[in-house]
Amino acid sequence: FNEFLLQAFADTRQLQLLHFWLFLGIYVAALLGNGLIITAVACDHRLHTPMYFFVLNLSLLDLGTISTTVPKSMANSLSSTRAISYWECAAQVFHFYFLLATEYSVLTVMAYDRYVAICRPLHYGTIMSSRACVKMAAAAWSTGFIYGLLHTANTFSIPLCQGNVLEQFFCEIPQILKLSCSDTYLRELGLVVVSACLAFGCFVFIVLSYAQIFTVVLRIPSEQGRHKAFSMCLPHLAVVSLLISTAMFAYLKPASLSSPILDLVVSVLYAVVPPTVNPLIYSMRNKELQDALK
């Protein structure tokens, strides 16, 4: 076969149109939010700092992630079809996992940036120099690219003979592996090991960074100093928590809880909600960013 059939959100025309308008509203909100942050950081020289450089990278990744899944789903609802071509599906898998892994890597680098800013402020300018920031960002994007390439090559090298119906609104690796006619145990194990090593390594690094940060912050004598330090860290912590919690629930939930409807809802939570909500989290209590946007 040369195409897959994606899971539809609705069967009736009215509900399909409702899904289209709902996703259009979410997509436009994500474009506006992330686009405004990118414009503000790029144009306002006061925001040319390491923290906002990584926020800009995060907004670019969020734009890419939501643009990988939502427009195709909207187009299918509008045209009452479920089809996606084989190569479109392969491109969607690559871009989704490439961008998701890169975002996780950038969030890990941002945890290090917060650690240096609070725990080693006198060395911040030296450690987080422009060259160092570019190298860290390049390493994050390269890691995501290799990760996405490995997953895509591994998945689409497996012969598929269990039909072409995916129980998801976009091409997702676990759903594609269900269509395999070969013993995919070793391949799946390899995917799990690579994913788990990357995710767990980043998670441990983030946890250790924040353990050090909170230890230092709680020792700050003035309440104003503690408040400023927490306001620097809480948006990043909220974004990390949102991404990790939704992705863990999507991929590690018990099989007994799995159902097409629940899988669809959970996939929206980790693939669509974070890119839309992240700009709000970063700008909500950030006076510098709010002033730049004004």
Tab-separated table of C-alpha atoms in Angstrom:
chain	number	residue	atom	x	y	z
A	1	PHE	CA	0.000	0.000	0.000
A	2	ASN	CA	1.072	3.596	-0.562
A	3	GLU	CA	-0.946	5.353	2.139
A	4	PHE	CA	-2.113	5.105	5.752
A	5	LEU	CA	-5.543	5.905	7.182
A	6	LEU	CA	-5.442	8.150	10.252
A	7	GLN	CA	-7.900	8.119	13.142
A	8	ALA	CA	-10.729	10.591	12.581
A	9	PHE	CA	-11.962	12.776	15.420
A	10	ALA	CA	-15.550	12.582	14.168
A	11	ASP	CA	-17.721	10.761	11.629
A	12	THR	CA	-20.467	13.347	11.000
A	13	ARG	CA	-19.865	16.428	8.866
A	14	GLN	CA	-20.899	18.850	11.630
A	15	LEU	CA	-18.403	17.370	14.109
A	16	GLN	CA	-15.673	17.315	11.454
A	17	LEU	CA	-16.173	21.048	10.897
A	18	LEU	CA	-16.190	21.609	14.669
A	19	HIS	CA	-12.868	19.752	14.904
A	20	PHE	CA	-11.464	21.864	12.044
A	21	TRP	CA	-12.425	25.193	13.652
A	22	LEU	CA	-11.226	24.078	17.095
A	23	PHE	CA	-7.832	22.992	15.751
A	24	LEU	CA	-7.635	26.152	13.621
A	25	GLY	CA	-8.133	28.290	16.747
A	26	ILE	CA	-5.452	26.335	18.636
A	27	TYR	CA	-3.050	26.514	15.688
A	28	VAL	CA	-3.496	30.264	15.199
A	29	ALA	CA	-2.999	30.809	18.961
A	30	ALA	CA	0.237	28.791	18.841
A	31	LEU	CA	1.462	30.682	15.750
A	32	LEU	CA	0.692	34.068	17.307
A	33	GLY	CA	2.138	33.246	20.735
A	34	ASN	CA	5.356	31.697	19.513
A	35	GLY	CA	5.677	34.178	16.644
A	36	LEU	CA	5.415	37.142	19.029
A	37	ILE	CA	8.083	35.684	21.327
A	38	ILE	CA	10.435	35.028	18.378
A	39	THR	CA	9.896	38.588	17.090
A	40	ALA	CA	10.345	40.169	20.535
A	41	VAL	CA	13.565	38.275	21.302
A	42	ALA	CA	15.011	38.883	17.832
A	43	CYS	CA	14.201	42.606	17.712
A	44	ASP	CA	14.718	43.795	21.307
A	45	HIS	CA	18.411	44.079	22.206
A	46	ARG	CA	17.523	43.877	25.938
A	47	LEU	CA	16.497	40.256	25.352
A	48	HIS	CA	19.759	39.260	23.666
A	49	THR	CA	20.761	37.083	26.635
A	50	PRO	CA	21.385	33.322	26.922
A	51	MET	CA	18.023	32.674	28.606
A	52	TYR	CA	16.014	34.352	25.849
A	53	PHE	CA	18.201	32.811	23.143
A	54	PHE	CA	17.049	29.391	24.346
A	55	VAL	CA	13.446	30.619	24.726
A	56	LEU	CA	13.628	31.642	21.047
A	57	ASN	CA	14.851	28.131	20.158
A	58	LEU	CA	11.996	26.654	22.183
A	59	SER	CA	9.422	28.791	20.337
A	60	LEU	CA	10.854	27.725	16.962
A	61	LEU	CA	10.582	24.074	18.032
A	62	ASP	CA	7.016	24.552	19.285
A	63	LEU	CA	6.036	26.086	15.937
A	64	GLY	CA	7.593	23.138	14.121
A	65	THR	CA	5.984	20.511	16.384
A	66	ILE	CA	2.436	21.820	16.075
A	67	SER	CA	2.876	22.453	12.324
A	68	THR	CA	3.881	18.814	11.841
A	69	THR	CA	0.617	17.323	13.139
A	70	VAL	CA	-2.247	19.842	13.243
A	71	PRO	CA	-2.484	21.187	9.630
A	72	LYS	CA	-2.783	17.674	8.135
A	73	SER	CA	-5.476	16.745	10.656
A	74	MET	CA	-7.355	19.971	9.838
A	75	ALA	CA	-7.075	19.342	6.076
A	76	ASN	CA	-8.391	15.786	6.472
A	77	SER	CA	-11.391	16.975	8.505
A	78	LEU	CA	-12.190	19.660	5.948
A	79	SER	CA	-12.008	17.242	3.011
A	80	SER	CA	-13.687	14.296	4.863
A	81	THR	CA	-10.737	11.981	4.317
A	82	ARG	CA	-8.405	10.002	6.587
A	83	ALA	CA	-5.594	9.317	4.124
A	84	ILE	CA	-1.935	10.271	4.428
A	85	SER	CA	0.630	9.056	1.882
A	86	TYR	CA	3.428	6.690	2.899
A	87	TRP	CA	6.137	9.320	2.402
A	88	GLU	CA	4.093	12.048	4.104
A	89	CYS	CA	3.772	9.705	7.075
A	90	ALA	CA	7.534	9.030	7.119
A	91	ALA	CA	8.223	12.793	6.981
A	92	GLN	CA	5.729	13.397	9.806
A	93	VAL	CA	7.358	10.735	12.009
A	94	PHE	CA	10.836	12.149	11.382
A	95	HIS	CA	9.925	15.774	12.026
A	96	PHE	CA	7.788	15.042	15.086
A	97	TYR	CA	10.412	12.962	16.903
A	98	PHE	CA	13.272	15.198	15.728
A	99	LEU	CA	11.556	18.321	17.094
A	100	LEU	CA	10.340	16.624	20.289
A	101	ALA	CA	13.817	15.271	21.132
A	102	THR	CA	15.409	18.639	20.313
A	103	GLU	CA	12.912	20.448	22.548
A	104	TYR	CA	13.709	18.105	25.434
A	105	SER	CA	17.434	18.692	24.859
A	106	VAL	CA	16.968	22.490	24.774
A	107	LEU	CA	14.974	22.334	28.026
A	108	THR	CA	17.887	20.412	29.572
A	109	VAL	CA	20.338	23.102	28.438
A	110	MET	CA	17.994	25.759	29.859
A	111	ALA	CA	18.130	24.014	33.247
A	112	TYR	CA	21.932	24.321	33.108
A	113	ASP	CA	21.594	28.006	32.173
A	114	ARG	CA	19.372	28.624	35.230
A	115	TYR	CA	21.838	26.680	37.423
A	116	VAL	CA	24.805	28.826	36.305
A	117	ALA	CA	22.800	32.078	36.629
A	118	ILE	CA	21.772	31.357	40.236
A	119	CYS	CA	24.524	29.137	41.619
A	120	ARG	CA	27.546	30.651	39.834
A	121	PRO	CA	26.498	34.220	38.951
A	122	LEU	CA	30.043	35.638	38.919
A	123	HIS	CA	31.060	33.158	36.186
A	124	TYR	CA	27.811	33.413	34.198
A	125	GLY	CA	29.185	35.671	31.448
A	126	THR	CA	32.193	33.408	30.919
A	127	ILE	CA	30.405	30.050	31.025
A	128	MET	CA	27.325	31.117	29.053
A	129	SER	CA	29.147	33.154	26.390
A	130	SER	CA	27.582	33.640	22.954
A	131	ARG	CA	29.827	30.956	21.457
A	132	ALA	CA	29.002	28.483	24.237
A	133	CYS	CA	25.258	29.090	23.796
A	134	VAL	CA	25.441	28.512	20.032
A	135	LYS	CA	27.413	25.285	20.581
A	136	MET	CA	24.855	24.025	23.147
A	137	ALA	CA	21.947	24.849	20.840
A	138	ALA	CA	23.719	23.149	17.901
A	139	ALA	CA	24.341	20.053	20.050
A	140	ALA	CA	20.644	19.948	21.032
A	141	TRP	CA	19.448	20.253	17.417
A	142	SER	CA	22.006	17.663	16.219
A	143	THR	CA	20.935	15.215	18.937
A	144	GLY	CA	17.291	15.623	17.945
A	145	PHE	CA	18.113	15.166	14.246
A	146	ILE	CA	20.020	11.915	14.842
A	147	TYR	CA	17.293	10.692	17.214
A	148	GLY	CA	14.532	11.388	14.676
A	149	LEU	CA	16.527	9.829	11.839
A	150	LEU	CA	17.217	6.623	13.823
A	151	HIS	CA	13.571	6.243	14.830
A	152	THR	CA	12.275	6.883	11.310
A	153	ALA	CA	14.762	4.559	9.592
A	154	ASN	CA	14.129	1.837	12.150
A	155	THR	CA	10.334	2.083	11.916
A	156	PHE	CA	9.983	2.241	8.127
A	157	SER	CA	12.465	-0.575	7.490
A	158	ILE	CA	9.981	-3.004	9.079
A	159	PRO	CA	7.656	-4.830	6.625
A	160	LEU	CA	4.006	-3.946	7.308
A	161	CYS	CA	1.161	-6.319	6.483
A	162	GLN	CA	-1.502	-5.808	9.170
A	163	GLY	CA	-3.480	-3.278	7.155
A	164	ASN	CA	-2.888	0.440	6.939
A	165	VAL	CA	-5.212	1.868	9.619
A	166	LEU	CA	-3.498	3.915	12.372
A	167	GLU	CA	-5.424	4.524	15.590
A	168	GLN	CA	-4.020	8.034	15.943
A	169	PHE	CA	-4.640	11.442	14.329
A	170	PHE	CA	-1.008	11.619	13.159
A	171	CYS	CA	1.687	9.080	12.288
A	172	GLU	CA	3.068	7.773	15.569
A	173	ILE	CA	5.667	5.024	15.882
A	174	PRO	CA	3.804	2.707	18.340
A	175	GLN	CA	0.764	2.718	16.033
A	176	ILE	CA	2.877	1.927	12.940
A	177	LEU	CA	4.636	-0.941	14.745
A	178	LYS	CA	1.228	-2.528	15.399
A	179	LEU	CA	0.921	-3.050	11.623
A	180	SER	CA	4.175	-5.042	11.395
A	181	CYS	CA	4.087	-8.622	10.155
A	182	SER	CA	7.535	-9.491	11.539
A	183	ASP	CA	8.761	-10.052	15.068
A	184	THR	CA	9.398	-6.478	16.174
A	185	TYR	CA	10.491	-7.310	19.726
A	186	LEU	CA	14.187	-6.490	19.216
A	187	ARG	CA	13.418	-3.363	17.209
A	188	GLU	CA	10.936	-2.137	19.808
A	189	LEU	CA	13.440	-2.923	22.566
A	190	GLY	CA	16.078	-0.890	20.738
A	191	LEU	CA	13.680	2.064	20.399
A	192	VAL	CA	12.771	1.867	24.079
A	193	VAL	CA	16.425	1.700	25.214
A	194	VAL	CA	17.473	4.700	23.067
A	195	SER	CA	14.460	6.753	24.176
A	196	ALA	CA	14.800	5.796	27.829
A	197	CYS	CA	18.546	6.576	27.969
A	198	LEU	CA	18.083	10.005	26.389
A	199	ALA	CA	15.011	10.904	28.439
A	200	PHE	CA	16.335	9.591	31.754
A	201	GLY	CA	19.740	11.256	31.311
A	202	CYS	CA	18.124	14.636	30.635
A	203	PHE	CA	15.624	14.151	33.466
A	204	VAL	CA	18.366	13.367	36.014
A	205	PHE	CA	20.367	16.388	34.850
A	206	ILE	CA	17.330	18.682	35.232
A	207	VAL	CA	16.490	17.296	38.694
A	208	LEU	CA	20.098	17.685	39.936
A	209	SER	CA	20.268	21.228	38.534
A	210	TYR	CA	17.098	22.249	40.351
A	211	ALA	CA	18.189	20.554	43.565
A	212	GLN	CA	21.277	22.798	43.525
A	213	ILE	CA	19.208	25.855	42.523
A	214	PHE	CA	16.640	25.463	45.322
A	215	THR	CA	19.406	24.873	47.870
A	216	VAL	CA	21.011	28.199	46.921
A	217	VAL	CA	17.709	30.115	46.613
A	218	LEU	CA	16.510	29.102	50.086
A	219	ARG	CA	19.729	30.561	51.526
A	220	ILE	CA	19.084	34.015	50.000
A	221	PRO	CA	18.335	36.314	52.979
A	222	SER	CA	15.996	38.796	51.261
A	223	GLU	CA	12.475	37.827	50.240
A	224	GLN	CA	12.770	39.946	47.092
A	225	GLY	CA	15.891	38.031	46.040
A	226	ARG	CA	14.185	34.681	46.571
A	227	HIS	CA	11.124	35.856	44.614
A	228	LYS	CA	13.284	37.009	41.685
A	229	ALA	CA	15.193	33.712	41.624
A	230	PHE	CA	11.995	31.650	41.706
A	231	SER	CA	10.410	33.789	38.964
A	232	MET	CA	13.406	32.955	36.742
A	233	CYS	CA	13.006	29.206	37.280
A	234	LEU	CA	9.280	28.494	37.619
A	235	PRO	CA	8.300	29.052	33.932
A	236	HIS	CA	11.011	26.636	32.788
A	237	LEU	CA	10.015	24.118	35.450
A	238	ALA	CA	6.356	24.379	34.392
A	239	VAL	CA	7.211	23.756	30.715
A	240	VAL	CA	9.425	20.759	31.598
A	241	SER	CA	6.728	19.286	33.872
A	242	LEU	CA	4.034	19.704	31.196
A	243	LEU	CA	6.114	17.993	28.493
A	244	ILE	CA	7.384	15.121	30.664
A	245	SER	CA	4.049	14.365	32.402
A	246	THR	CA	1.991	14.255	29.185
A	247	ALA	CA	4.612	12.249	27.240
A	248	MET	CA	5.077	9.755	30.110
A	249	PHE	CA	1.335	9.221	30.414
A	250	ALA	CA	1.055	8.750	26.635
A	251	TYR	CA	3.833	6.161	26.347
A	252	LEU	CA	3.976	4.515	29.792
A	253	LYS	CA	0.300	4.173	30.706
A	254	PRO	CA	-0.890	0.584	31.458
A	255	ALA	CA	-2.294	-1.384	28.518
A	256	SER	CA	-5.546	-1.804	30.469
A	257	LEU	CA	-6.112	1.975	30.207
A	258	SER	CA	-5.514	2.050	26.463
A	259	SER	CA	-8.456	2.787	24.167
A	260	PRO	CA	-8.727	4.631	20.830
A	261	ILE	CA	-10.558	7.599	22.371
A	262	LEU	CA	-8.191	7.912	25.356
A	263	ASP	CA	-5.115	7.552	23.125
A	264	LEU	CA	-6.487	10.328	20.909
A	265	VAL	CA	-7.083	12.669	23.855
A	266	VAL	CA	-3.660	11.955	25.400
A	267	SER	CA	-1.901	12.531	22.076
A	268	VAL	CA	-3.538	15.974	21.836
A	269	LEU	CA	-2.322	16.714	25.376
A	270	TYR	CA	1.347	16.082	24.567
A	271	ALA	CA	1.504	16.997	20.848
A	272	VAL	CA	-0.817	20.019	20.644
A	273	VAL	CA	-1.257	21.574	24.104
A	274	PRO	CA	2.415	22.268	25.100
A	275	PRO	CA	3.315	24.262	21.937
A	276	THR	CA	0.192	26.386	22.479
A	277	VAL	CA	0.570	26.912	26.229
A	278	ASN	CA	4.360	27.426	26.424
A	279	PRO	CA	4.296	31.075	25.192
A	280	LEU	CA	1.711	31.905	27.881
A	281	ILE	CA	3.838	30.253	30.591
A	282	TYR	CA	6.974	32.177	29.594
A	283	SER	CA	5.278	35.566	29.221
A	284	MET	CA	2.752	35.401	32.080
A	285	ARG	CA	4.978	36.808	34.858
A	286	ASN	CA	7.931	37.956	32.763
A	287	LYS	CA	8.077	41.768	32.840
A	288	GLU	CA	11.045	41.980	30.419
A	289	LEU	CA	9.211	39.931	27.791
A	290	GLN	CA	5.946	41.798	28.335
A	291	ASP	CA	7.695	45.154	27.912
A	292	ALA	CA	9.391	43.933	24.719
A	293	LEU	CA	6.052	42.709	23.325
A	294	LYS	CA	4.412	46.055	24.098
